Tab-separated table of C-alpha atoms in Angstrom:
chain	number	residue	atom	x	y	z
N	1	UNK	CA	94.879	14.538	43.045
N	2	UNK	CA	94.380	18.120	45.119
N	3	UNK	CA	90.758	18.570	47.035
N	4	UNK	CA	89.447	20.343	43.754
N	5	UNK	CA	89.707	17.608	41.664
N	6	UNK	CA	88.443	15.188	44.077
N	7	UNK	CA	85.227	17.452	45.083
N	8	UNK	CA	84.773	17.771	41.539
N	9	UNK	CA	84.846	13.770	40.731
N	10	UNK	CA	82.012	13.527	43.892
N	11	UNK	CA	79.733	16.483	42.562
N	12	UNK	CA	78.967	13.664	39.561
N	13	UNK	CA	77.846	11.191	42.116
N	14	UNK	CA	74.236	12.531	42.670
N	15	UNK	CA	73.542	12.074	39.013
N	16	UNK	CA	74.009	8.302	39.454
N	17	UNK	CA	72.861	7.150	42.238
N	18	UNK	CA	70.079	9.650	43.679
N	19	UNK	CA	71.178	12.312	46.096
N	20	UNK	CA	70.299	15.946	45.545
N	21	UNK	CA	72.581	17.667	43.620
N	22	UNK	CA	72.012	20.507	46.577
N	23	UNK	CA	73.996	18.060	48.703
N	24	UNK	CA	77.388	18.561	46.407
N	25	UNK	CA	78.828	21.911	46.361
N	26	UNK	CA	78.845	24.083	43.195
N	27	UNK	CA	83.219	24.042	42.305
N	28	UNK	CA	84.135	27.363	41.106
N	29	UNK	CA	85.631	27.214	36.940
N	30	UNK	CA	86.264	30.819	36.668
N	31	UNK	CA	89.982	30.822	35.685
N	32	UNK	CA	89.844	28.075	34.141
N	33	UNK	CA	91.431	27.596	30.317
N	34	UNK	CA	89.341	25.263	27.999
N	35	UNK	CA	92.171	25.706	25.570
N	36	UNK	CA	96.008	26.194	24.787
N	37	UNK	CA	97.298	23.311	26.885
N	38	UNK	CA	100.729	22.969	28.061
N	39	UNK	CA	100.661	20.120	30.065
N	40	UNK	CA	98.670	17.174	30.914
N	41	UNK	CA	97.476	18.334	34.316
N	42	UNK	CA	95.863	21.167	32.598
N	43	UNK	CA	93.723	19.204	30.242
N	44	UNK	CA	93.129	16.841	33.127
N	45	UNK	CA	91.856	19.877	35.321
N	46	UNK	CA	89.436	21.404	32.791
N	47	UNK	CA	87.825	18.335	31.901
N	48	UNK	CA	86.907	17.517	35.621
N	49	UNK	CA	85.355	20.574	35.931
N	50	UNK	CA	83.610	20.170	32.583
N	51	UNK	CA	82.670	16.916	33.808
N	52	UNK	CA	81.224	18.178	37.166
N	53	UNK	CA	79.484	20.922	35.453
N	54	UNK	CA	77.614	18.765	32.870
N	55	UNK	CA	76.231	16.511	35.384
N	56	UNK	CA	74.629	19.255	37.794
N	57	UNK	CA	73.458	20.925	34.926
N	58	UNK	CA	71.462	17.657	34.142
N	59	UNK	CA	69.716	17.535	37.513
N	60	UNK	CA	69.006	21.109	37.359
N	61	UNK	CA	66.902	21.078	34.115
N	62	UNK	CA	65.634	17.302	34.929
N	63	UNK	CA	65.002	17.122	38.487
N	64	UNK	CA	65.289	13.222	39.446
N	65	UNK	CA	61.332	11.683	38.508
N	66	UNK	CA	60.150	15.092	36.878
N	67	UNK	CA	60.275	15.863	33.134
N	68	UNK	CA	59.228	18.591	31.017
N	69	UNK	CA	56.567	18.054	28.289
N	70	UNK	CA	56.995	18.966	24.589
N	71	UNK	CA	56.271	22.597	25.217
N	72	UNK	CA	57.815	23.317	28.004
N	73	UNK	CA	60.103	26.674	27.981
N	74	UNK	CA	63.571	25.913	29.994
N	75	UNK	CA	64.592	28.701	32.306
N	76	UNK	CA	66.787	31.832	30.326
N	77	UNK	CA	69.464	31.038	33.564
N	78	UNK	CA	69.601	27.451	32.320
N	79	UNK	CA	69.562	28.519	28.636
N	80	UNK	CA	72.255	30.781	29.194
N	81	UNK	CA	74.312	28.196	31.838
N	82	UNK	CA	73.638	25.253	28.951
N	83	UNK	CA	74.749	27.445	26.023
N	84	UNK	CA	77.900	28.028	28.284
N	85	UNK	CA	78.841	24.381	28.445
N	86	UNK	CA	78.336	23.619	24.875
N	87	UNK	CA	80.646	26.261	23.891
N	88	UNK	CA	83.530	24.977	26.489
N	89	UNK	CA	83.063	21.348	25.657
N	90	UNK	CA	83.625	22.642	22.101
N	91	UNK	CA	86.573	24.553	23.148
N	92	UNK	CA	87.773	21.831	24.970
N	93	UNK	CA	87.765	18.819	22.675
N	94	UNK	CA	89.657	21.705	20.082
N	95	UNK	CA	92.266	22.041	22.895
N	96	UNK	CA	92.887	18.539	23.901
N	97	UNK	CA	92.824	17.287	20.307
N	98	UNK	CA	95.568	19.990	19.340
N	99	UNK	CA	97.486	18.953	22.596
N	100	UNK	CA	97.177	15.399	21.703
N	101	UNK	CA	98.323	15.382	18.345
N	102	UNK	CA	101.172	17.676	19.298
N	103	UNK	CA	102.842	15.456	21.792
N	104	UNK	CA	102.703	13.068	18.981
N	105	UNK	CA	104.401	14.761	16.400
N	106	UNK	CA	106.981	16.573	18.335
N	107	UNK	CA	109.564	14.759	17.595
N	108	UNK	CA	111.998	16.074	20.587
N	109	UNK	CA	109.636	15.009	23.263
N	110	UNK	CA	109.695	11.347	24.518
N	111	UNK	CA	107.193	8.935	22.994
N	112	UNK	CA	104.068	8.627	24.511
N	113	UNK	CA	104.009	6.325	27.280
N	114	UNK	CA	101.133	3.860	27.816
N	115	UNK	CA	100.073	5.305	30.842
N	116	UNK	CA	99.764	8.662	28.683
N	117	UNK	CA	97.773	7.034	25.888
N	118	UNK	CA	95.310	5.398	28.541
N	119	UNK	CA	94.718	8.418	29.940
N	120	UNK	CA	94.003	10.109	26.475
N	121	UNK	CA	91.205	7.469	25.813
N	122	UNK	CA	89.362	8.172	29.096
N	123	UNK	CA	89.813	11.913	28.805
N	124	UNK	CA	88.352	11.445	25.377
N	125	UNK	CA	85.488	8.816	27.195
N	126	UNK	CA	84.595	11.778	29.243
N	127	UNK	CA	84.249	14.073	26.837
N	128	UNK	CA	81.659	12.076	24.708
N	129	UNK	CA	79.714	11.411	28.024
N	130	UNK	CA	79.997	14.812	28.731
N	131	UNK	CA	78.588	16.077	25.635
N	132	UNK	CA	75.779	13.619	25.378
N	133	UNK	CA	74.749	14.845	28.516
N	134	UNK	CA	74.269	18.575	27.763
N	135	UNK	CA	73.210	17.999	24.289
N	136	UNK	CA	70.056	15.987	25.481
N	137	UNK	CA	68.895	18.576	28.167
N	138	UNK	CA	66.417	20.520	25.635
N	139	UNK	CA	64.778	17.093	24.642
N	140	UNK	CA	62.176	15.231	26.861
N	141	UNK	CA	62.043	12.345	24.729
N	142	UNK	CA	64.061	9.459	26.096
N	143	UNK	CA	64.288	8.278	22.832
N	144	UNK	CA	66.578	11.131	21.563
N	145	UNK	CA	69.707	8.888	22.472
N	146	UNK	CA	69.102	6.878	19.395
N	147	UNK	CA	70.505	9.141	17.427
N	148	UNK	CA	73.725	9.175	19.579
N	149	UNK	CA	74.950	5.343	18.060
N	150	UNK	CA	78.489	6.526	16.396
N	151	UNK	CA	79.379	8.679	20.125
N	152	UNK	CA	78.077	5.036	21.510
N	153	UNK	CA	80.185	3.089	19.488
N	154	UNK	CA	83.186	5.541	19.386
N	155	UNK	CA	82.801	5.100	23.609
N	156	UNK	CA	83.283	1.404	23.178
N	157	UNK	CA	86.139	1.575	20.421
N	158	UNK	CA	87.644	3.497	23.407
N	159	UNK	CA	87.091	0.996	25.865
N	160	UNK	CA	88.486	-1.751	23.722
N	161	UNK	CA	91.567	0.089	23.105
N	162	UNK	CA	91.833	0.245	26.465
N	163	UNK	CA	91.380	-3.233	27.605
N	164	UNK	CA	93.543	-4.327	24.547
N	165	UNK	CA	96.444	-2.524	26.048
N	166	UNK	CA	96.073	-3.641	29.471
N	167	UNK	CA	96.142	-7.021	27.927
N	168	UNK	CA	99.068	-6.931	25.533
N	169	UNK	CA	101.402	-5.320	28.635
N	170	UNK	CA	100.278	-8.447	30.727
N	171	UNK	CA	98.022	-5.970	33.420
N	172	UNK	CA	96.462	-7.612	35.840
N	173	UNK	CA	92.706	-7.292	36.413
N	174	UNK	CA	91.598	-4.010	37.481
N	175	UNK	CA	92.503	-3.449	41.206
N	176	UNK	CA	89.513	-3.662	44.000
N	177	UNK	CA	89.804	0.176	44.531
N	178	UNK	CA	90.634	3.218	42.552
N	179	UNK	CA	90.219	6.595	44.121
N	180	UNK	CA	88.772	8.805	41.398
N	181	UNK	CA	86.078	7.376	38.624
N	182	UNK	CA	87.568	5.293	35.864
N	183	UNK	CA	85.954	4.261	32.751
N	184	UNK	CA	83.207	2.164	34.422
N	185	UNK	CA	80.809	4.694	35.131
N	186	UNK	CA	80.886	6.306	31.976
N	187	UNK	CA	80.189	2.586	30.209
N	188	UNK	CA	77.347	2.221	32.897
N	189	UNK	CA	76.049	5.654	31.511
N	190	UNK	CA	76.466	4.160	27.939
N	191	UNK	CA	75.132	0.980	28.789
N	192	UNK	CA	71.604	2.575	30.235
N	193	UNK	CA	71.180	4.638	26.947
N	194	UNK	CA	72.717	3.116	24.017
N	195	UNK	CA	69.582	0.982	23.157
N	196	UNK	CA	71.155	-0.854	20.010
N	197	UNK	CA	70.737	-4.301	22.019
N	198	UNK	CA	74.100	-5.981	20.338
N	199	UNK	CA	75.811	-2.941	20.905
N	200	UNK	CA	74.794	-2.213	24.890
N	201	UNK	CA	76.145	-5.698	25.328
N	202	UNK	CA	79.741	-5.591	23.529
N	203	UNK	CA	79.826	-2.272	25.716
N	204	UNK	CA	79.057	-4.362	29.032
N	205	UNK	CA	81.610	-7.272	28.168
N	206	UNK	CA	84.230	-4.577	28.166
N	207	UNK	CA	82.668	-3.171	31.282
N	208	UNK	CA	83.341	-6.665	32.863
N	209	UNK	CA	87.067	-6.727	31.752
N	210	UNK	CA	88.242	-3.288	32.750
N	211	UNK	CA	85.896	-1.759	35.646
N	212	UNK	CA	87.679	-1.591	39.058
N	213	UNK	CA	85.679	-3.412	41.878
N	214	UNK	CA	85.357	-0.010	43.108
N	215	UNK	CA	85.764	3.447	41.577
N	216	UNK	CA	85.453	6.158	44.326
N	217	UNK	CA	81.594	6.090	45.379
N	218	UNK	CA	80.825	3.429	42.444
N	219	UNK	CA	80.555	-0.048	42.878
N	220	UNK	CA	81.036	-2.417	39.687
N	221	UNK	CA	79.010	-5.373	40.953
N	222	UNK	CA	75.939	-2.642	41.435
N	223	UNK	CA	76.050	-1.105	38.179
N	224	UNK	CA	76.626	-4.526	36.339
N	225	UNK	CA	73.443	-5.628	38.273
N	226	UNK	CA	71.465	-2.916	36.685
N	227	UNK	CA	72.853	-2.879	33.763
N	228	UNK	CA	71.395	-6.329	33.281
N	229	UNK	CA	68.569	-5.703	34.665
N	230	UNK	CA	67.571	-2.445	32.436
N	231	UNK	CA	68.796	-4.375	29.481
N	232	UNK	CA	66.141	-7.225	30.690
N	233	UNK	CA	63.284	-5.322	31.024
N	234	UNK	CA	64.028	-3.446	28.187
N	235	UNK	CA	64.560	-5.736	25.457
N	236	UNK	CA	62.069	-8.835	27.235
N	237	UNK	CA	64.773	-10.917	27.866
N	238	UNK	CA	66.568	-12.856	30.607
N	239	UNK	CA	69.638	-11.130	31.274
N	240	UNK	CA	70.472	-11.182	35.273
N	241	UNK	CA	71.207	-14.076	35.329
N	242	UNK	CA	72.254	-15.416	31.596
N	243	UNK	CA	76.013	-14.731	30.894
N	244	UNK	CA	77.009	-11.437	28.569
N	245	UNK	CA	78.496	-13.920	25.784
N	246	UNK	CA	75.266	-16.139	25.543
N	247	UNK	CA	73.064	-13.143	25.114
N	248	UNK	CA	75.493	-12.072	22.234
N	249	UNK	CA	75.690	-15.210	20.197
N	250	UNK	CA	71.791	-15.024	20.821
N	251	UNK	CA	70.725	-11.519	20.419
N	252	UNK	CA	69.361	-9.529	17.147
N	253	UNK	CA	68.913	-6.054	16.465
N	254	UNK	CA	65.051	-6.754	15.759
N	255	UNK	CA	62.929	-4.804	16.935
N	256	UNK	CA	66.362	-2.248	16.592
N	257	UNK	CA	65.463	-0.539	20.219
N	258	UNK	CA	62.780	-0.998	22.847
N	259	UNK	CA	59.884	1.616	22.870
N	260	UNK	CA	59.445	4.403	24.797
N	261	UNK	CA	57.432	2.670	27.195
N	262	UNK	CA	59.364	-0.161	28.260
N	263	UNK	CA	62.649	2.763	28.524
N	264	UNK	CA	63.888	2.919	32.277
N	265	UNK	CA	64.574	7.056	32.170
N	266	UNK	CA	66.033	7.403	35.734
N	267	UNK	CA	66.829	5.522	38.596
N	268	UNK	CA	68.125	5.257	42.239
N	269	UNK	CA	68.950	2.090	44.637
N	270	UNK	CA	66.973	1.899	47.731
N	271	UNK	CA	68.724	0.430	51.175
N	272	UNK	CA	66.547	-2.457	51.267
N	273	UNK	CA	68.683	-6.193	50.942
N	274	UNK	CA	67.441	-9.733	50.635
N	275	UNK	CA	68.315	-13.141	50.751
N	276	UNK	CA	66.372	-15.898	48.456
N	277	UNK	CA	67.034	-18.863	47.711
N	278	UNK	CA	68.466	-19.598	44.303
N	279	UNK	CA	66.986	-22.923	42.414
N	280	UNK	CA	70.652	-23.992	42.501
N	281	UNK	CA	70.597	-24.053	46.176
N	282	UNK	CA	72.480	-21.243	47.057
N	283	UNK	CA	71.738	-18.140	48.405
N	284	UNK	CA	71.434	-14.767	46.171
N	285	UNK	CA	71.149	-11.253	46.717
N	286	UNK	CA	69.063	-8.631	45.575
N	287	UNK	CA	68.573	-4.767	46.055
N	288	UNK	CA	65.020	-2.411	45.698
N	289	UNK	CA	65.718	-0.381	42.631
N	290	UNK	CA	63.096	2.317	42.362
N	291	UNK	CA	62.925	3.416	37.987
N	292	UNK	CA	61.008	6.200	36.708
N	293	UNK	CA	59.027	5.693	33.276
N	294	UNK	CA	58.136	8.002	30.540
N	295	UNK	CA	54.923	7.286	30.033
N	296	UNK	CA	51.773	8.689	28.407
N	297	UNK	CA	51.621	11.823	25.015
N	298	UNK	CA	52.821	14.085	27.889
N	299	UNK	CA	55.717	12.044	29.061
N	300	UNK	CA	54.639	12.162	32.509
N	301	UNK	CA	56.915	10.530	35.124
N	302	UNK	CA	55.907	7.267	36.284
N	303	UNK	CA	57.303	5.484	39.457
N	304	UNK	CA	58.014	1.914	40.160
N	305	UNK	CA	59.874	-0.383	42.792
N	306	UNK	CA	61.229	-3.985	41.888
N	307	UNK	CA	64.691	-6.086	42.971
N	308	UNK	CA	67.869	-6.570	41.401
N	309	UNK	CA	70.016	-9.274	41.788
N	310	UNK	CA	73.330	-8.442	42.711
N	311	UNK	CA	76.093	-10.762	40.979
N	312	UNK	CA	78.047	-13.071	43.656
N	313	UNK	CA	80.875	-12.077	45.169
């Protein structure tokens, strides 16, 4: 992986976990191709930058804790910059799909190898994320991700496909480490807004089965602690500490999604640890979270601190 690509992989950080995008410099794309592909590397390449581009533009129209009310007029730059990035995610998925089923059908070329198809689904994985992303930025209204269910579910199918495969060729576990970012922060994304509660789980089971302990700057324990702990203030249930295939053999789809209220819009971890005892006995962990709510007919931002409890070691 050259500088570029990793510099572009980091610029996404900011959107997770609460820096200022100002922090993460802007990575040039002009001379970039969205399109005619003739080799991996070259789809690889313009879908990091696509990647990198979506999630700045996200902090730049939604500043972390600040949203814009119904009638709120977005900036022409930001117009312009968002119409942009719909038209090369477009361009894109036409590119990669036509490269795709090429290498498929050419029948002189090599079959694909495993490595190649596992690469396709989290190319693909990115994409969806991707477009989600900029496709959202003219709403307010956290609940406009409901009607994003088939790109939720098509993001699991993915993921099972993927953990399938690693299972049928005898993989081991994902490793501790891997440099750039996987699939696991892309399910984390999926888990936080996909509110379809049976759904948001079978997504974080296969979180649990392919996520690297670390991916670059993410850690998997981290994000599986908020996960559960958005999905259990979310739906009113207990899900920090109750395991993922309890709350599925428990869980309904009634009421379908948690109101606007009770959504957790934003977040970021604070540096604060504890210690408490656990009724067990033992010891846990737990981290400050700080969430921002959409609250009120104007969707004003509303700020609150609480703990998460970090999953053992």
């Amino acid at each position: 992986m050259n500088l570029s690509a990793i510099f572009r992989h980091l610029s996404v950080y900011p959107l997770f976990f609460g820096a200022d995008v100002s922090d993460f410099p802007d990575m040039p794309h002009d001379g970039l191709a969205y399109h005619g592909f003739q080799s991996i590397h070259e789809v690889v390449e313009a879908m990091d930058d696509l990647l990198a581009r979506s999630a700045r533009l996200i902090r730049e129209f939604s500043p972390r804790g600040q949203i814009c009310s119904d009638d709120y007029m977005s900036p022409p730059v930001l117009l312009v910059k968002w119409q942009g990035l719909r038209r090369d995610l477009g361009t894109w998925y036409a590119g990669f799909s036509a490269f795709r089923d090429r290498q498929r059908s050419d029948v002189a070329a090599a079959v694909s190898s495993q490595e190649e198809l596992s690469l396709y689904r989290l190319l693909e994985m990115r994409w969806l994320v991707s477009d989600i992303w900029v496709d959202t930025r003219l709403s307010p209204d956290e609940m406009v991700y409901d009607s994003y269910r088939s790109q939720f579910e098509r993001i699991l199918a993915l993921a099972k496909e993927e953990a399938e495969f690693r299972e049928a060729l005898g993989v081991p576990k994902a490793r501790a480490f891997k440099f750039e970012m996987a699939m696991a922060p892309l399910l984390h994304f999926a888990v936080m807004k996909c509110r379809f509660l049976r759904l948001r789980l079978e997504i974080m089971r296969v979180f649990k089965k392919i996520a690297c302990g670390k991916e670059g700057l993410w850690d998997s324990k981290q994000m599986e602690a908020i996960d559960r702990y958005i999905i259990g203030h979310e739906h009113s249930i207990e899900a920090e500490t109750t395991s993922i295939d309890s709350l599925l053999k428990t869980c309904t789809d009634v009421p379908a999604v948690p109101s606007k209220e009770r959504r957790v819009s934003d977040y970021y971890m604070g540096d604060e640890t504890q210690t408490y005892p656990h009724p067990s006995g033992s010891e846990s962990r737990r981290q400050m979270i700080y969430l921002y709510f959409q609250l009120g007919a104007l969707g004003q931002m509303v700020k609150m601190k609480d703990w998460v409890t970090l999953p053992g070691q």
